[in-house]
XYZ file of C-alpha atoms in Angstrom:
693
model
C 5.370 -43.828 -32.759
C 5.653 -40.501 -30.997
C 4.198 -40.203 -27.510
C 2.886 -36.635 -27.430
C 0.165 -37.625 -25.041
C 2.645 -38.472 -22.294
C 3.614 -34.847 -21.774
C -0.033 -33.853 -21.695
C -0.317 -35.407 -18.241
C 1.321 -32.314 -16.776
C -1.621 -30.008 -17.168
C -4.529 -32.438 -17.183
C -5.687 -33.000 -13.628
C -7.051 -36.323 -12.495
C -10.013 -34.875 -10.652
C -13.386 -35.694 -12.161
C -16.208 -33.195 -12.358
C -19.727 -33.787 -13.514
C -19.856 -33.418 -17.257
C -23.310 -31.949 -17.361
C -23.218 -28.523 -18.990
C -23.714 -25.884 -16.246
C -26.528 -23.331 -16.399
C -24.645 -20.015 -16.433
C -27.795 -17.985 -15.790
C -27.607 -19.104 -12.152
C -24.408 -17.066 -11.706
C -24.321 -13.289 -11.442
C -20.745 -12.179 -12.138
C -18.608 -12.943 -15.176
C -15.883 -14.283 -12.902
C -18.243 -16.834 -11.344
C -19.417 -17.941 -14.798
C -15.835 -18.326 -16.039
C -14.824 -20.455 -13.027
C -17.777 -22.779 -13.475
C -17.278 -23.042 -17.237
C -13.581 -23.786 -16.816
C -14.411 -26.684 -14.469
C -16.784 -28.020 -17.088
C -14.178 -27.884 -19.880
C -11.589 -29.557 -17.652
C -14.075 -32.381 -17.038
C -14.502 -32.783 -20.823
C -10.721 -32.848 -21.243
C -10.383 -35.498 -18.528
C -12.982 -37.671 -20.269
C -11.308 -37.046 -23.667
C -14.622 -35.892 -25.138
C -12.870 -33.745 -27.750
C -15.829 -32.795 -30.000
C -17.702 -31.370 -26.991
C -14.507 -29.778 -25.698
C -14.048 -27.844 -28.943
C -17.541 -26.365 -28.667
C -17.239 -25.665 -24.915
C -13.801 -24.051 -25.289
C -15.124 -21.745 -28.030
C -17.924 -20.627 -25.697
C -15.341 -20.074 -22.947
C -13.345 -17.874 -25.332
C -16.456 -15.800 -26.055
C -17.198 -15.457 -22.334
C -13.642 -14.432 -21.441
C -13.327 -11.316 -23.620
C -10.887 -9.154 -21.609
C -9.892 -11.899 -19.139
C -6.506 -12.860 -20.651
C -5.729 -15.661 -18.215
C -9.016 -17.429 -19.016
C -8.548 -16.791 -22.754
C -5.158 -18.446 -22.538
C -6.640 -21.502 -20.796
C -9.637 -21.939 -23.150
C -7.447 -21.562 -26.280
C -5.082 -24.158 -24.816
C -7.922 -26.645 -24.228
C -9.365 -26.065 -27.684
C -5.903 -26.700 -29.164
C -5.660 -29.974 -27.231
C -9.040 -30.999 -28.530
C -8.040 -30.354 -32.136
C -4.640 -32.028 -31.680
C -6.067 -35.246 -30.273
C -9.184 -35.235 -32.471
C -7.722 -36.842 -35.612
C -4.499 -34.822 -35.354
C -5.864 -31.490 -36.616
C -2.454 -29.912 -36.096
C -2.933 -26.661 -38.029
C -6.000 -25.709 -36.045
C -4.278 -26.736 -32.820
C -1.252 -24.627 -33.745
C -3.364 -21.459 -34.078
C -4.987 -22.059 -30.705
C -1.711 -22.794 -28.941
C -0.145 -19.604 -30.302
C -3.149 -17.624 -29.044
C -2.859 -19.303 -25.647
C 0.833 -18.401 -25.487
C 0.093 -14.771 -26.465
C -2.507 -14.224 -23.724
C -0.420 -16.057 -21.099
C 2.512 -13.746 -21.785
C 0.229 -10.716 -21.678
C -0.627 -11.352 -18.017
C 2.599 -13.151 -17.050
C 0.692 -16.383 -16.331
C 3.684 -18.733 -16.154
C 1.752 -21.988 -15.769
C -0.423 -21.356 -18.832
C 2.619 -20.207 -20.807
C 4.488 -23.354 -19.797
C 1.692 -25.581 -21.080
C 1.356 -23.596 -24.327
C 5.115 -23.773 -24.990
C 5.164 -27.509 -24.430
C 2.360 -28.170 -26.906
C 3.713 -25.686 -29.480
C 7.079 -27.465 -29.418
C 5.371 -30.719 -30.330
C 3.117 -29.136 -32.973
C 5.924 -27.249 -34.775
C 7.676 -30.582 -35.177
C 4.475 -32.275 -36.343
C 3.883 -29.686 -39.091
C 7.611 -29.582 -39.918
C 7.975 -25.857 -39.168
C 11.656 -26.035 -38.248
C 12.192 -22.230 -38.214
C 9.536 -21.581 -35.603
C 10.601 -24.762 -33.801
C 14.191 -23.514 -33.392
C 13.027 -20.051 -32.350
C 10.715 -21.569 -29.757
C 13.460 -23.771 -28.339
C 15.681 -20.688 -27.967
C 12.866 -18.919 -26.084
C 12.246 -21.942 -23.848
C 15.895 -21.963 -22.844
C 15.618 -18.274 -21.912
C 12.617 -19.066 -19.719
C 14.526 -21.885 -18.029
C 17.453 -19.535 -17.344
C 15.233 -17.044 -15.527
C 12.437 -19.010 -13.854
C 12.502 -20.259 -10.277
C 9.465 -22.495 -10.753
C 10.254 -26.217 -10.364
C 7.022 -26.976 -12.248
C 8.092 -24.915 -15.282
C 11.610 -26.419 -15.175
C 10.164 -29.908 -15.055
C 7.781 -29.378 -18.016
C 10.082 -27.333 -20.268
C 13.169 -29.496 -19.740
C 10.958 -32.403 -20.773
C 9.792 -30.430 -23.802
C 13.386 -29.650 -24.838
C 14.157 -33.357 -24.428
C 11.327 -34.145 -26.837
C 12.718 -31.618 -29.340
C 16.129 -33.311 -29.352
C 14.520 -36.756 -29.486
C 12.558 -35.721 -32.600
C 15.850 -34.602 -34.159
C 17.573 -37.900 -33.179
C 19.927 -36.059 -30.855
C 19.656 -38.729 -28.181
C 22.515 -37.475 -26.020
C 20.854 -34.075 -25.465
C 17.459 -35.781 -25.204
C 18.600 -37.955 -22.312
C 20.402 -35.012 -20.626
C 17.314 -32.783 -20.646
C 14.986 -35.633 -19.718
C 17.093 -36.444 -16.646
C 16.918 -32.759 -15.680
C 13.148 -32.902 -16.072
C 12.998 -35.951 -13.781
C 15.111 -34.136 -11.173
C 12.664 -31.219 -11.031
C 9.591 -33.496 -11.165
C 10.857 -35.229 -8.020
C 10.891 -31.854 -6.263
C 7.222 -31.257 -6.937
C 4.438 -32.222 -4.574
C 4.054 -35.990 -4.545
C 0.799 -37.100 -6.139
C -0.458 -39.641 -8.669
C -0.129 -37.301 -11.655
C 3.473 -36.356 -10.870
C 4.425 -40.008 -10.253
C 3.041 -40.864 -13.685
C 5.063 -38.108 -15.289
C 8.279 -39.379 -13.707
C 7.441 -42.866 -15.014
C 6.712 -41.430 -18.483
C 10.086 -39.640 -18.566
C 11.984 -42.811 -17.614
C 10.057 -44.753 -20.278
C 10.878 -42.108 -22.909
C 14.586 -42.470 -22.081
C 14.104 -46.218 -22.520
C 12.520 -45.513 -25.902
C 15.606 -43.566 -26.988
C 17.917 -46.381 -25.981
C 15.633 -48.684 -27.982
C 16.270 -46.475 -31.043
C 20.019 -46.760 -30.358
C 19.614 -50.528 -29.899
C 21.115 -50.432 -26.412
C 18.659 -52.977 -25.088
C 20.139 -53.456 -21.628
C 19.719 -49.721 -21.052
C 16.137 -49.993 -22.295
C 15.348 -52.606 -19.651
C 17.219 -50.614 -16.973
C 15.131 -47.470 -17.511
C 11.890 -49.378 -17.879
C 12.564 -50.868 -14.455
C 13.053 -47.313 -13.141
C 9.705 -46.338 -14.650
C 7.542 -49.226 -13.396
C 7.191 -48.214 -9.706
C 5.890 -44.779 -10.725
C 3.069 -45.988 -13.008
C 1.464 -48.785 -10.973
C -1.811 -46.821 -10.882
C -1.786 -45.862 -14.558
C -2.889 -48.608 -16.969
C -2.390 -46.217 -19.894
C 1.308 -45.569 -19.227
C 1.905 -49.144 -18.080
C 0.613 -50.367 -21.452
C 3.225 -48.246 -23.274
C 5.942 -49.605 -20.983
C 4.850 -53.170 -21.744
C 5.028 -52.352 -25.448
C 8.619 -51.160 -24.989
C 9.412 -54.444 -23.293
C 7.858 -56.296 -26.214
C 9.900 -54.310 -28.762
C 13.056 -54.818 -26.742
C 12.654 -58.583 -26.375
C 11.631 -58.955 -30.025
C 14.881 -57.205 -30.998
C 16.799 -59.514 -28.590
C 14.989 -62.487 -30.157
C 13.460 -63.525 -26.869
C 9.895 -64.292 -27.957
C 8.863 -65.888 -24.664
C 9.676 -62.722 -22.753
C 7.910 -60.658 -25.419
C 4.799 -62.891 -25.184
C 4.785 -62.421 -21.385
C 4.294 -58.644 -21.749
C 1.997 -59.120 -24.724
C -0.301 -61.148 -22.480
C -0.052 -58.608 -19.659
C -1.319 -55.797 -21.899
C -4.618 -57.645 -22.316
C -5.070 -57.654 -18.501
C -4.991 -53.881 -18.210
C -8.186 -51.845 -17.756
C -8.728 -49.116 -20.322
C -10.113 -45.623 -20.820
C -11.869 -45.429 -24.199
C -9.415 -45.995 -27.069
C -6.152 -46.132 -25.113
C -6.242 -49.954 -24.831
C -7.001 -50.355 -28.547
C -4.002 -48.140 -29.357
C -1.670 -50.200 -27.169
C -3.087 -53.541 -28.328
C -2.478 -52.489 -31.938
C 1.069 -51.490 -30.988
C 1.689 -54.848 -29.255
C 0.305 -56.924 -32.134
C 2.371 -54.939 -34.640
C 5.549 -55.737 -32.664
C 4.709 -59.438 -32.502
C 3.924 -59.504 -36.221
C 7.277 -57.899 -36.954
C 9.032 -60.612 -34.918
C 7.376 -63.435 -36.871
C 8.135 -61.709 -40.206
C 11.793 -61.804 -39.236
C 11.389 -65.463 -38.277
C 9.698 -66.130 -41.668
C 6.569 -67.430 -39.914
C 4.321 -65.459 -42.252
C 0.972 -66.945 -41.297
C 1.553 -66.232 -37.609
C 2.766 -62.763 -38.543
C -0.416 -62.292 -40.603
C -2.642 -63.169 -37.631
C -0.908 -60.585 -35.451
C -1.025 -58.006 -38.251
C -4.797 -58.449 -38.663
C -5.255 -57.787 -34.944
C -2.995 -54.740 -35.205
C -5.169 -53.308 -37.988
C -8.472 -54.045 -36.197
C -7.356 -52.507 -32.902
C -5.777 -49.579 -34.743
C -9.074 -48.757 -36.459
C -10.907 -49.020 -33.142
C -8.486 -46.573 -31.604
C -9.234 -44.015 -34.400
C -5.644 -42.787 -34.029
C -4.280 -42.022 -37.523
C -0.682 -42.667 -36.572
C -1.350 -46.078 -35.042
C -3.550 -47.003 -38.038
C -0.678 -46.012 -40.376
C 1.761 -48.217 -38.427
C -0.684 -51.158 -38.405
C -1.290 -50.829 -42.181
C 2.462 -50.725 -42.753
C 3.020 -54.038 -40.945
C 0.054 -55.556 -42.818
C 1.532 -54.368 -46.127
C 4.839 -56.050 -45.242
C 3.049 -59.298 -44.365
C 1.027 -59.262 -47.589
C 4.222 -58.685 -49.546
C 5.798 -61.705 -47.866
C 2.615 -63.689 -48.686
C 3.133 -62.601 -52.311
C -0.258 -60.833 -52.326
C 1.294 -57.861 -54.088
C -1.884 -56.061 -55.164
C -3.358 -56.229 -51.680
C -0.020 -55.107 -50.294
C 0.041 -52.103 -52.660
C -3.497 -51.138 -51.733
C -2.920 -51.099 -47.991
C 0.586 -49.612 -48.247
C -0.815 -46.654 -50.227
C -3.279 -46.030 -47.405
C -0.412 -46.076 -44.942
C 1.676 -43.694 -47.064
C -0.816 -40.796 -46.997
C 0.479 -39.098 -43.830
C 3.326 -41.379 -42.878
C 6.045 -38.784 -43.583
C 4.437 -36.441 -41.021
C 4.418 -39.128 -38.352
C 7.601 -41.181 -38.789
C 10.167 -41.023 -41.599
C 11.342 -44.540 -40.851
C 7.886 -45.927 -41.549
C 7.592 -43.765 -44.673
C 10.856 -45.262 -45.997
C 9.674 -48.829 -45.255
C 6.322 -48.167 -47.011
C 7.933 -46.812 -50.195
C 10.479 -49.638 -50.241
C 7.722 -52.275 -50.039
C 5.633 -50.405 -52.646
C 8.597 -50.406 -55.015
C 9.256 -54.095 -54.398
C 5.563 -54.950 -54.837
C 5.326 -53.155 -58.190
C 8.581 -54.776 -59.295
C 7.172 -58.201 -58.412
C 4.199 -57.392 -60.655
C 6.474 -56.246 -63.439
C 5.240 -52.662 -63.224
C 8.693 -51.138 -63.504
C 7.625 -47.512 -63.944
C 5.730 -47.486 -60.657
C 8.485 -49.523 -59.036
C 11.058 -46.948 -60.148
C 8.870 -44.063 -58.906
C 8.526 -45.462 -55.398
C 12.146 -46.562 -55.337
C 13.135 -42.951 -56.042
C 11.046 -41.798 -53.071
C 12.499 -44.578 -50.981
C 16.071 -43.675 -51.948
C 15.584 -39.977 -51.273
C 14.183 -40.352 -47.778
C 16.439 -43.267 -46.933
C 19.449 -41.145 -47.886
C 18.186 -38.341 -45.673
C 17.786 -40.768 -42.800
C 21.258 -42.185 -43.403
C 22.711 -38.675 -43.475
C 20.973 -37.801 -40.226
C 22.178 -41.064 -38.738
C 25.674 -40.393 -40.013
C 25.633 -36.891 -38.579
C 24.504 -38.277 -35.271
C 27.167 -41.001 -35.421
C 29.820 -38.402 -36.229
C 28.535 -36.177 -33.413
C 28.592 -39.141 -31.036
C 32.049 -40.167 -32.214
C 33.290 -36.602 -31.896
C 31.815 -36.390 -28.418
C 33.451 -39.729 -27.572
C 36.815 -38.495 -28.937
C 36.500 -35.219 -27.089
C 35.746 -37.113 -23.902
C 38.892 -39.245 -24.346
C 40.968 -36.184 -25.128
C 39.547 -34.420 -22.129
C 40.345 -37.403 -19.913
C 43.976 -37.367 -21.089
C 44.166 -33.631 -20.485
C 42.672 -34.166 -17.049
C 45.424 -36.651 -16.175
C 48.131 -34.229 -17.334
C 46.508 -31.328 -15.569
C 46.097 -33.442 -12.441
C 49.885 -33.811 -12.147
C 50.400 -30.129 -12.816
C 47.692 -29.259 -10.314
C 49.419 -31.331 -7.595
C 52.541 -29.195 -7.973
C 50.513 -26.022 -8.187
C 48.507 -26.985 -5.122
C 51.734 -27.201 -3.095
C 52.766 -23.776 -4.365
C 49.274 -22.459 -3.698
C 49.403 -23.865 -0.167
C 52.610 -21.926 0.567
C 51.170 -18.821 -1.016
C 48.031 -19.210 1.097
C 50.095 -19.308 4.275
C 51.940 -16.132 3.302
C 48.687 -14.528 2.356
C 47.147 -15.589 5.660
C 49.923 -13.908 7.620
C 49.560 -10.760 5.518
C 45.813 -10.780 6.025
C 46.246 -11.217 9.801
C 48.705 -8.293 9.826
C 46.287 -6.129 7.866
C 43.436 -7.138 10.161
C 45.539 -6.155 13.204
C 46.370 -2.792 11.662
C 42.724 -2.381 10.782
C 41.631 -3.137 14.362
C 44.104 -0.591 15.752
C 42.894 1.995 13.239
C 39.312 1.203 14.128
C 39.997 1.601 17.841
C 41.682 4.960 17.220
C 38.764 6.019 15.063
C 36.246 4.960 17.714
C 38.246 6.812 20.370
C 38.205 9.939 18.199
C 34.455 9.555 17.635
C 33.816 9.121 21.350
C 35.865 12.224 22.077
C 33.850 14.186 19.549
C 30.584 12.934 21.044
C 31.745 13.834 24.550
C 32.744 17.316 23.391
C 29.383 17.732 21.707
C 27.601 16.694 24.918
C 29.713 19.133 26.936
C 28.910 21.865 24.483
C 25.186 21.121 24.850
C 25.489 21.090 28.643
C 27.353 24.401 28.589
C 24.608 25.879 26.439
C 21.985 24.558 28.854
C 23.948 25.953 31.780
C 24.208 29.322 30.082
C 20.486 29.289 29.440
C 19.825 28.328 33.070
C 21.970 31.241 34.239
C 19.999 33.566 32.023
C 16.728 32.212 33.422
C 18.069 32.589 36.951
C 19.086 36.183 36.290
C 15.711 36.852 34.787
C 14.001 35.147 37.744
C 15.836 37.329 40.247
C 15.089 40.402 38.170
C 11.392 39.552 38.433
C 11.723 38.939 42.176
C 13.510 42.232 42.611
C 10.900 44.101 40.591
C 7.673 42.533 41.880
C 8.460 41.751 45.527
C 10.506 44.834 46.402
C 7.563 47.216 46.394
C 5.096 45.303 48.653
C 7.845 44.335 51.100
C 9.102 47.950 51.188
C 5.563 49.210 51.928
C 5.135 46.684 54.733
C 8.469 47.631 56.334
C 7.671 51.362 55.995
C 4.348 50.910 57.807
C 5.916 48.878 60.621
C 8.666 51.489 61.141
C 6.124 54.275 61.185
C 3.951 52.458 63.724
C 6.959 51.729 65.924
C 8.808 55.056 65.803
C 5.951 57.600 65.510
C 2.723 56.021 66.707
C 1.393 59.434 67.799
C 1.208 60.479 64.153
C -1.353 57.811 63.358
C -4.927 58.218 64.560
C -7.193 55.251 65.111
C -8.972 55.461 61.733
C -5.702 55.842 59.843
C -4.173 52.968 61.764
C -7.152 50.757 60.966
C -6.986 51.744 57.301
C -3.238 51.099 57.126
C -3.548 47.773 58.962
C -6.158 46.695 56.458
C -3.880 47.800 53.635
C -0.888 45.986 55.142
C -2.880 42.798 55.613
C -4.083 43.034 52.014
C -0.535 43.676 50.828
C 0.780 40.747 52.840
C -1.912 38.509 51.379
C -1.051 39.683 47.867
C 2.611 39.135 48.636
C 1.826 35.585 49.723
C -0.177 35.056 46.551
C 2.693 36.458 44.473
C 5.163 34.139 46.223
C 2.954 31.167 45.417
C 2.820 32.328 41.798
C 6.618 32.638 41.756
C 6.957 29.107 43.126
C 4.622 27.751 40.442
C 6.398 29.710 37.715
C 9.791 28.448 38.877
C 8.482 24.921 38.699
C 7.478 25.702 35.110
C 11.165 25.999 34.285
C 11.857 22.453 35.499
C 12.471 19.805 32.854
C 9.745 17.345 33.895
C 7.132 19.865 35.051
C 4.413 19.198 32.512
C 0.659 19.779 32.470
C -1.718 16.900 33.189
C -4.647 17.058 30.773
C -8.139 15.979 31.902
C -11.799 16.818 31.342
C -12.393 20.057 33.264
C -15.813 21.832 33.524
C -15.451 25.616 33.265
C -18.268 26.027 35.770
C -16.173 24.333 38.476
C -13.288 26.770 37.892
C -15.660 29.722 37.945
C -17.178 28.535 41.273
C -13.760 28.116 42.882
C -12.651 31.557 41.635
C -15.836 33.148 43.052
C -15.155 31.545 46.460
C -11.493 32.618 46.356
C -12.418 36.286 45.843
C -15.532 36.270 48.056
C -13.943 38.766 50.459
C -13.591 41.476 47.817
C -15.978 44.366 48.461
C -17.158 47.175 46.172
C -16.430 45.087 43.051
C -19.040 42.933 41.369
C -17.667 39.670 39.794
C -19.965 37.907 37.332
C -19.531 34.501 35.650
C -21.296 33.496 32.430
C -21.168 29.902 31.152
C -24.503 29.268 29.336
C -23.139 26.311 27.295
C -21.706 24.437 30.318
C -18.395 24.020 28.502
C -15.989 21.185 29.406
C -12.324 21.580 28.411
C -9.597 18.959 27.978
C -6.845 20.842 29.885
C -4.806 21.029 33.113
C -7.142 22.237 35.852
C -4.432 23.780 38.052
C -2.744 25.669 35.194
C -6.029 27.154 33.996
C -7.146 27.907 37.568
C -3.905 29.868 38.178
C -4.359 31.825 34.946
C -7.954 32.712 35.905
C -6.963 33.786 39.433
C -4.065 35.903 38.151
C -6.210 37.639 35.601
C -8.950 38.171 38.188
C -6.420 39.528 40.706
C -4.988 41.896 38.104
C -8.511 43.087 37.251
C -9.275 43.717 40.953
C -6.077 45.767 41.252
C -6.977 47.703 38.130
C -10.405 48.595 39.694
C -8.843 49.850 42.942
C -9.852 53.475 42.260
C -12.970 52.779 40.228
C -16.441 53.209 41.768
C -19.018 50.575 40.796
C -16.238 48.243 39.630
C -17.365 45.237 37.650
C -15.562 42.106 36.403
C -17.260 39.739 33.951
C -15.957 36.239 33.136
C -17.453 34.622 30.037
C -17.080 31.177 28.377
C -18.332 30.345 24.850
C -17.577 28.344 21.694
C -16.805 30.207 18.480
C -15.624 28.884 15.098
C -15.011 25.419 16.543
C -12.824 27.029 19.244
C -13.379 27.521 23.003
C -12.849 31.042 24.377
C -12.712 32.501 27.895
C -12.669 36.238 28.564
C -12.397 38.593 31.530
C -13.587 42.176 31.155
C -13.280 44.980 33.705
C -14.531 48.585 33.550
C -11.323 50.004 34.951
C -9.069 52.724 33.583
C -7.623 50.484 30.894
C -4.088 50.855 29.563
C -1.811 50.904 26.536
C -0.343 47.944 24.642
C 3.060 48.807 26.093
C 1.737 48.004 29.562
C 0.862 44.461 28.438
C 4.167 43.796 26.721
C 5.088 41.119 29.266
C 2.451 38.886 27.655
C 4.444 38.742 24.397
C 8.055 39.629 25.188
C 10.179 37.175 27.206
C 12.577 39.961 28.285
C 9.843 42.306 29.547
C 9.152 42.312 33.321
C 6.559 45.111 33.649
C 2.786 44.422 33.856
C -0.199 46.533 34.881
C 0.354 45.882 38.569
C 2.650 42.854 38.591
C 4.981 41.892 35.759
C 5.303 38.476 37.349
C 1.593 37.862 36.943
C 1.706 38.542 33.201
C 4.832 36.414 32.744
C 3.190 33.618 34.690
C 0.003 33.883 32.685
C 1.942 33.827 29.412
C 4.075 30.771 30.334
C 1.181 28.771 31.775
C -1.010 29.560 28.779
C 1.707 28.348 26.409
C 2.065 25.153 28.449
C -1.620 24.228 28.017
C -1.680 25.259 24.344
C -3.745 28.357 24.507
C -3.288 31.969 23.393
C -4.085 35.144 25.333
C -5.145 38.329 23.575
C -5.734 41.701 25.282
C -7.910 44.595 24.227
C -7.568 47.799 26.249
C -7.875 51.555 25.797
C -7.406 54.284 28.376
C -10.635 54.994 30.315
C -12.422 52.131 28.448
C -11.588 49.077 30.536
C -9.636 45.964 29.592
C -10.564 42.569 28.123
C -8.305 39.499 28.253
C -9.384 36.646 25.937
C -8.051 33.121 26.317
C -8.344 31.070 23.114
C -7.748 27.362 23.258
C -5.911 26.177 20.159
C -7.034 22.990 18.398
């Protein structure tokens, strides 16, 4: 009997949800509805309520529409329901293929893993060997690329099942042991423990087929600790013990486990299935012992429990043992009747049983003298028995070949071991020589690296020197420019002061009192302007320093206007007006802007020196999301050439002081603003400061 249900444990959780159908109208989004409905179908799967699961899965498919992951899951569950509801394999196959398709569409590895596992079983069940081989090839590709221990555990187990179904027990055991290795890496829980126990029990089942009974018992002992909380799996293990001890002709040991099966709790039909299995094994033992009446009693129980289980395969096996017993009881007609029932789908479940059924049918008809029917069933028996013998022979040859190859390999290994000992000595010497060569190359490499690093450092030093030389050259240019400005802008006021002092000292009689007073006033004003210019020069020179940077802060324009008004309060004959209707506050350096305003105001005062009714107007306003300041005088104005110092770094000439314009330009640049000038002869001059965003 095949144990397809064992592998199903991998994707059926043990959690139990309420099985009451949820009211989807309570949920707003499709995603919420799908989650709730999936929980409901999982609960139906856990309870093995397959008729309801078919209906619920179909509704889930209709709900899912464009949700491929959910479609994959609902198709998978519907396939399980068909598979375990009277073995409706063709319907299950369609659903599993759909599940696989949608899982691949969204790269849902877990759903794909489950679909591949069930498809592998179904292709074997419907005898589709072409698709089965293709699927196995694909599964191996998945195993070569995946990093998921879960997928490796499930699909190695699925490959093991494929080789078991094809009686390739060596590959079956190899893949099953791999599956166990990956299962042990998964998170420890009851479900995973059961699966490890199932895998060990399946290996035991293979050794049972090969009649290696000590190995059967060994692997059943491995399995037992993992299934202590699973009556379902424990029952199968007890049945393996019964089969093993029946084959070893140890009926007392077999009866021990037969009795234990009756002590296990059950979930629905699982106990009936295992009780039928156990009674069939005991009946077979007593047939072999020619205790036909005892065998008949066990066979009756096997049939009754098989029918209660509703499992077609277990019913077929129970009917087969009953047919054998009836044949031994010489009730040939009854034997034929029940054996024909067993024969209906036997070939799909187990060829060995199909062969036994046809042999007993042939013998029963022969005993009745119905030679035509006897010959017919004997032909079927011979055909399938020959196929089984050929498969067995192929397997025996394969096993013998593998055994021979192993012996040959062992002999080669011994020969190669001797050769390897000699080669290892030679390799050891070669390694020493290679080590010395490598050390020499490393030493040469280190020297080369040091020379390279030295060359790189020299290049970097030269580059730094070149940069410093460029900076020095630039500093010299700035210094020359600075002294040029000093020479230009300080020479005139100092010269005037010295001229007046000489005149006063050497020819005082030439100066009357009014002239002296006027000249003193002029000298004082010149000295004050000189002092102001020197302060400007100092500030400008600081502007050339590397770390001399503006400090930005919130600065009200009204404060700067007030300070400027106080600073120039001694100016007579010139009216200075300040307009700031919007009470503008700028984010700028107060001292920089204050210096610019004073310089522009000072220049305007100088420009109005010979103008009667002189007027200076400072304005502040916002325009086009930009703050503007302007100073306008009604002086004689000038040409653009006279304001070239605002735009040309090499120019040193301003209206009255080239230094002032240079200073204004540099400070304005430092606080991110732009100065524009509008001036025409005899029309006055307007300087506009625009603060850039």
